[in-house]
Tab-separated table of C-alpha atoms in Angstrom:
chain	number	residue	atom	x	y	z
A	1	MET	CA	116.400	-43.918	226.759
A	2	GLY	CA	115.763	-45.258	230.357
A	3	LYS	CA	113.301	-47.062	232.098
A	4	ILE	CA	111.144	-44.768	234.733
A	5	ARG	CA	109.770	-46.035	237.775
A	6	LEU	CA	106.291	-45.473	238.285
A	7	LYS	CA	106.626	-43.705	241.765
A	8	ASP	CA	109.114	-41.306	240.228
A	9	LEU	CA	106.749	-40.544	237.453
A	10	ASN	CA	103.944	-39.785	239.586
A	11	LYS	CA	106.068	-37.667	241.398
A	12	ALA	CA	106.902	-35.612	239.034
A	13	LEU	CA	103.450	-35.247	237.622
A	14	HIS	CA	102.213	-34.243	241.132
A	15	GLN	CA	105.134	-31.445	241.246
A	16	CYS	CA	103.869	-29.818	237.735
A	17	GLY	CA	100.497	-30.265	239.107
A	18	ILE	CA	98.997	-32.480	236.474
A	19	GLY	CA	96.345	-35.095	237.824
A	20	LEU	CA	97.962	-38.808	238.449
A	21	ASP	CA	94.317	-40.465	237.259
A	22	TYR	CA	91.044	-39.698	235.114
A	23	ASP	CA	89.589	-37.959	238.520
A	24	GLU	CA	92.585	-35.432	239.321
A	25	ILE	CA	93.063	-35.271	235.377
A	26	ASN	CA	89.661	-33.664	234.952
A	27	ASP	CA	90.642	-31.103	237.122
A	28	THR	CA	93.571	-30.268	235.464
A	29	PRO	CA	93.624	-26.912	233.220
A	30	CYS	CA	93.715	-27.966	228.946
A	31	PHE	CA	92.990	-27.242	225.822
A	32	GLU	CA	93.030	-29.621	222.787
A	33	VAL	CA	94.679	-29.048	218.997
A	34	TYR	CA	92.728	-31.465	216.594
A	35	HIS	CA	92.957	-31.942	212.707
A	36	ALA	CA	89.893	-30.477	211.033
A	37	HIS	CA	89.729	-34.523	209.358
A	38	ALA	CA	88.726	-35.410	212.512
A	39	TRP	CA	89.902	-39.144	211.967
A	40	ASP	CA	88.499	-42.045	214.383
A	41	HIS	CA	90.662	-44.888	214.946
A	42	GLY	CA	92.504	-44.004	211.638
A	43	TYR	CA	92.156	-45.216	208.192
A	44	ASP	CA	90.786	-48.719	209.259
A	45	GLY	CA	87.602	-46.523	210.451
A	46	PHE	CA	85.562	-47.271	213.160
A	47	TYR	CA	82.359	-48.980	212.313
A	48	GLY	CA	79.479	-48.425	215.188
A	49	ILE	CA	75.953	-47.904	215.015
A	50	LYS	CA	74.585	-44.041	213.607
A	51	VAL	CA	71.769	-43.081	216.281
A	52	TYR	CA	69.187	-40.478	214.507
A	53	GLU	CA	67.192	-37.908	216.869
A	54	ASP	CA	63.875	-40.017	215.921
A	55	GLY	CA	65.278	-42.867	217.801
A	56	SER	CA	65.999	-44.685	214.475
A	57	TYR	CA	69.565	-46.254	213.752
A	58	GLU	CA	71.753	-47.517	210.856
A	59	ASP	CA	74.613	-50.519	211.421
A	60	GLY	CA	78.147	-49.823	210.059
A	61	LYS	CA	78.165	-45.950	209.672
A	62	THR	CA	81.586	-44.659	209.718
A	63	ALA	CA	82.422	-42.386	212.770
A	64	GLY	CA	84.276	-39.151	211.791
A	65	PHE	CA	86.241	-38.708	209.018
A	66	HIS	CA	87.045	-41.501	206.257
A	67	GLY	CA	89.481	-40.987	203.467
A	68	THR	CA	92.239	-42.944	202.103
A	69	ARG	CA	95.554	-44.648	203.748
A	70	ARG	CA	97.769	-41.944	201.863
A	71	GLN	CA	95.717	-39.125	203.599
A	72	PHE	CA	95.694	-40.485	206.420
A	73	TYR	CA	99.364	-40.148	206.611
A	74	LYS	CA	99.227	-37.272	205.163
A	75	ASP	CA	96.923	-35.364	207.952
A	76	MET	CA	99.349	-37.484	210.444
A	77	ARG	CA	102.451	-35.844	208.762
A	78	GLU	CA	101.037	-32.170	209.233
A	79	THR	CA	99.860	-32.681	212.887
A	80	ILE	CA	103.077	-34.049	213.683
A	81	ASP	CA	104.851	-31.555	212.192
A	82	PHE	CA	103.305	-29.216	214.214
A	83	LEU	CA	103.549	-30.429	217.211
A	84	LEU	CA	107.405	-30.816	216.614
A	85	GLU	CA	107.424	-26.932	215.627
A	86	TYR	CA	105.434	-26.223	218.894
A	87	PHE	CA	108.879	-28.673	220.606
A	88	ARG	CA	111.814	-26.620	218.758
A	89	PHE	CA	109.535	-23.512	219.674
A	90	LYS	CA	109.724	-24.382	223.850
A	91	ASP	CA	113.384	-25.897	223.426
A	92	ILE	CA	111.434	-29.493	224.597
A	93	GLN	CA	114.257	-32.218	223.759
A	94	GLU	CA	113.606	-34.890	226.321
A	95	LEU	CA	110.235	-36.469	227.190
A	96	ILE	CA	108.717	-39.382	229.205
A	97	ILE	CA	105.887	-41.753	227.306
A	98	ALA	CA	104.267	-43.570	229.737
A	99	PRO	CA	100.113	-44.130	229.987
A	100	CYS	CA	100.580	-41.469	233.113
A	101	TYR	CA	96.874	-40.773	234.326
A	102	ARG	CA	95.192	-43.564	232.015
A	103	TYR	CA	95.766	-47.139	233.156
A	104	SER	CA	97.477	-49.099	230.378
A	105	PRO	CA	100.124	-48.719	227.624
A	106	PHE	CA	97.548	-50.325	225.218
A	107	SER	CA	93.383	-49.320	224.461
A	108	SER	CA	92.597	-52.728	224.872
A	109	ASP	CA	93.869	-56.605	223.883
A	110	ASP	CA	91.746	-56.402	220.507
A	111	VAL	CA	94.464	-54.537	219.041
A	112	GLU	CA	97.687	-57.101	219.359
A	113	HIS	CA	97.153	-58.086	215.762
A	114	ASN	CA	97.713	-54.634	214.760
A	115	ASP	CA	101.600	-53.595	213.064
A	116	ILE	CA	101.523	-50.718	215.481
A	117	TYR	CA	100.501	-52.636	218.213
A	118	GLU	CA	103.443	-54.676	217.473
A	119	GLU	CA	106.012	-51.708	217.222
A	120	ILE	CA	104.933	-50.192	220.375
A	121	TYR	CA	105.095	-53.340	221.981
A	122	ALA	CA	109.115	-54.116	220.994
A	123	PHE	CA	109.495	-50.549	222.189
A	124	LEU	CA	108.288	-51.231	225.085
A	125	ARG	CA	110.137	-54.540	226.070
A	126	LYS	CA	113.461	-53.303	224.517
A	127	ASN	CA	113.094	-50.448	227.887
A	128	ASN	CA	112.084	-53.101	230.035
A	129	VAL	CA	108.352	-52.487	230.154
A	130	ARG	CA	105.993	-54.839	230.210
A	131	LYS	CA	102.507	-54.227	228.061
A	132	ASN	CA	100.327	-53.816	231.417
A	133	GLU	CA	103.068	-51.944	233.206
A	134	ARG	CA	102.743	-47.889	233.652
A	135	SER	CA	106.183	-47.251	233.914
A	136	GLY	CA	107.970	-44.764	231.912
A	137	ILE	CA	110.312	-44.467	229.396
A	138	LYS	CA	112.861	-41.241	228.568
A	139	THR	CA	113.658	-40.295	225.058
A	140	ASN	CA	115.053	-37.784	223.931
A	141	ILE	CA	113.314	-36.437	220.398
A	142	LYS	CA	116.314	-34.232	219.523
A	143	ASP	CA	118.496	-37.455	218.951
A	144	ASP	CA	115.474	-39.594	217.272
A	145	ILE	CA	111.865	-38.547	216.950
A	146	GLU	CA	111.058	-42.180	216.004
A	147	PRO	CA	109.604	-43.207	219.090
A	148	LEU	CA	107.095	-39.681	219.196
A	149	GLU	CA	105.763	-40.561	215.593
A	150	MET	CA	105.342	-43.962	216.528
A	151	ILE	CA	103.537	-42.874	219.830
A	152	VAL	CA	100.932	-40.702	218.048
A	153	GLU	CA	100.284	-43.042	214.940
A	154	GLY	CA	99.398	-45.473	217.973
A	155	ALA	CA	96.965	-43.062	219.491
A	156	PHE	CA	95.626	-41.867	216.181
A	157	ARG	CA	94.836	-45.505	214.999
A	158	GLY	CA	93.037	-46.272	218.346
A	159	VAL	CA	95.742	-48.931	219.802
A	160	SER	CA	98.336	-46.634	222.280
A	161	GLU	CA	97.144	-44.921	224.966
A	162	LEU	CA	100.381	-43.425	226.201
A	163	CYS	CA	101.204	-39.671	226.515
A	164	LEU	CA	104.262	-37.790	226.193
A	165	PHE	CA	105.361	-35.836	229.541
A	166	ALA	CA	107.764	-32.610	229.529
A	167	PRO	CA	108.573	-32.542	232.980
A	168	ALA	CA	111.022	-29.505	232.344
A	169	HIS	CA	108.135	-27.477	230.977
A	170	LYS	CA	105.476	-29.014	233.330
A	171	MET	CA	103.307	-30.221	230.085
A	172	LEU	CA	101.590	-33.649	229.272
A	173	ILE	CA	100.433	-33.949	225.486
A	174	THR	CA	97.941	-37.118	225.138
A	175	PRO	CA	97.425	-37.905	221.450
A	176	ASP	CA	94.093	-39.925	220.904
A	177	HIS	CA	92.143	-42.089	218.609
A	178	HIS	CA	89.987	-38.655	217.318
A	179	PHE	CA	93.195	-37.368	215.544
A	180	GLY	CA	94.295	-34.456	218.100
A	181	PHE	CA	96.481	-33.301	221.110
A	182	THR	CA	95.171	-32.386	224.077
A	183	PHE	CA	97.821	-30.094	226.479
A	184	PHE	CA	97.181	-30.744	230.193
A	185	THR	CA	99.089	-27.764	232.175
A	186	GLN	CA	99.107	-25.371	234.464
A	187	GLN	CA	100.309	-22.557	232.492
A	188	LYS	CA	97.326	-22.645	230.371
A	189	SER	CA	97.311	-18.834	229.177
A	190	LEU	CA	100.794	-18.838	228.128
A	191	GLU	CA	100.730	-21.867	226.390
A	192	ILE	CA	97.602	-20.965	224.664
A	193	GLU	CA	99.419	-17.740	223.421
A	194	ILE	CA	102.217	-19.593	221.615
A	195	ILE	CA	100.182	-22.672	220.798
A	196	THR	CA	97.805	-19.976	218.456
A	197	GLU	CA	101.011	-17.944	217.029
A	198	LEU	CA	102.014	-21.396	215.469
A	199	LEU	CA	98.598	-22.508	214.505
A	200	SER	CA	98.646	-19.349	211.952
A	201	GLY	CA	100.611	-21.805	210.142
A	202	TYR	CA	98.484	-24.925	210.317
A	203	LEU	CA	94.879	-23.816	208.602
A	204	ASP	CA	93.596	-27.223	208.974
A	205	LEU	CA	94.370	-27.565	212.797
A	206	VAL	CA	92.015	-26.379	215.276
A	207	LEU	CA	92.223	-25.042	218.629
A	208	ASP	CA	89.408	-25.915	221.395
A	209	LEU	CA	90.108	-24.263	224.813
A	210	HIS	CA	88.045	-26.360	226.729
A	211	SER	CA	86.898	-23.357	228.650
């Protein structure tokens, strides 16, 4: 593992044709793979206001899919297994973990009480990255997949804003709190062919072409 300076990270993203901020990322070709159980912020749920067409509303409705903690981790395992199969197919071994076009490693200061926050923060600190810093950390998933699993869980639970960048393959993957991965790449058509083939073995995962 090793720290990647923001300047070097942005240079690599630019060379891959991947946007450096929210404006530029909207112009980067992408597609999404998500689980049919569209969890929102994990098994704790996200309780907000459900608004109906007539303008009436109810408090405290859970957004997205809601189930047990066991179901959450079962669905997450299936989603991570798909991602790892994709990495094996592409022979992706090295990743840079960083916010990339996002502003911070964490979604907000309100998540500091969360156990996965503490785990990710310890990972950043071990690699000399501050919690408000946009530098990256190079990791080898062939040797250790725990950082990847940690980042995915943190995103699925609405805590982490960290992305997975494979510069050698010109691909940026962003997990999010709606239980999916967005793939940003200038090689969209080629990647969709690969993803479509792999998804035949994952009936609960859905492809959104963002076309």
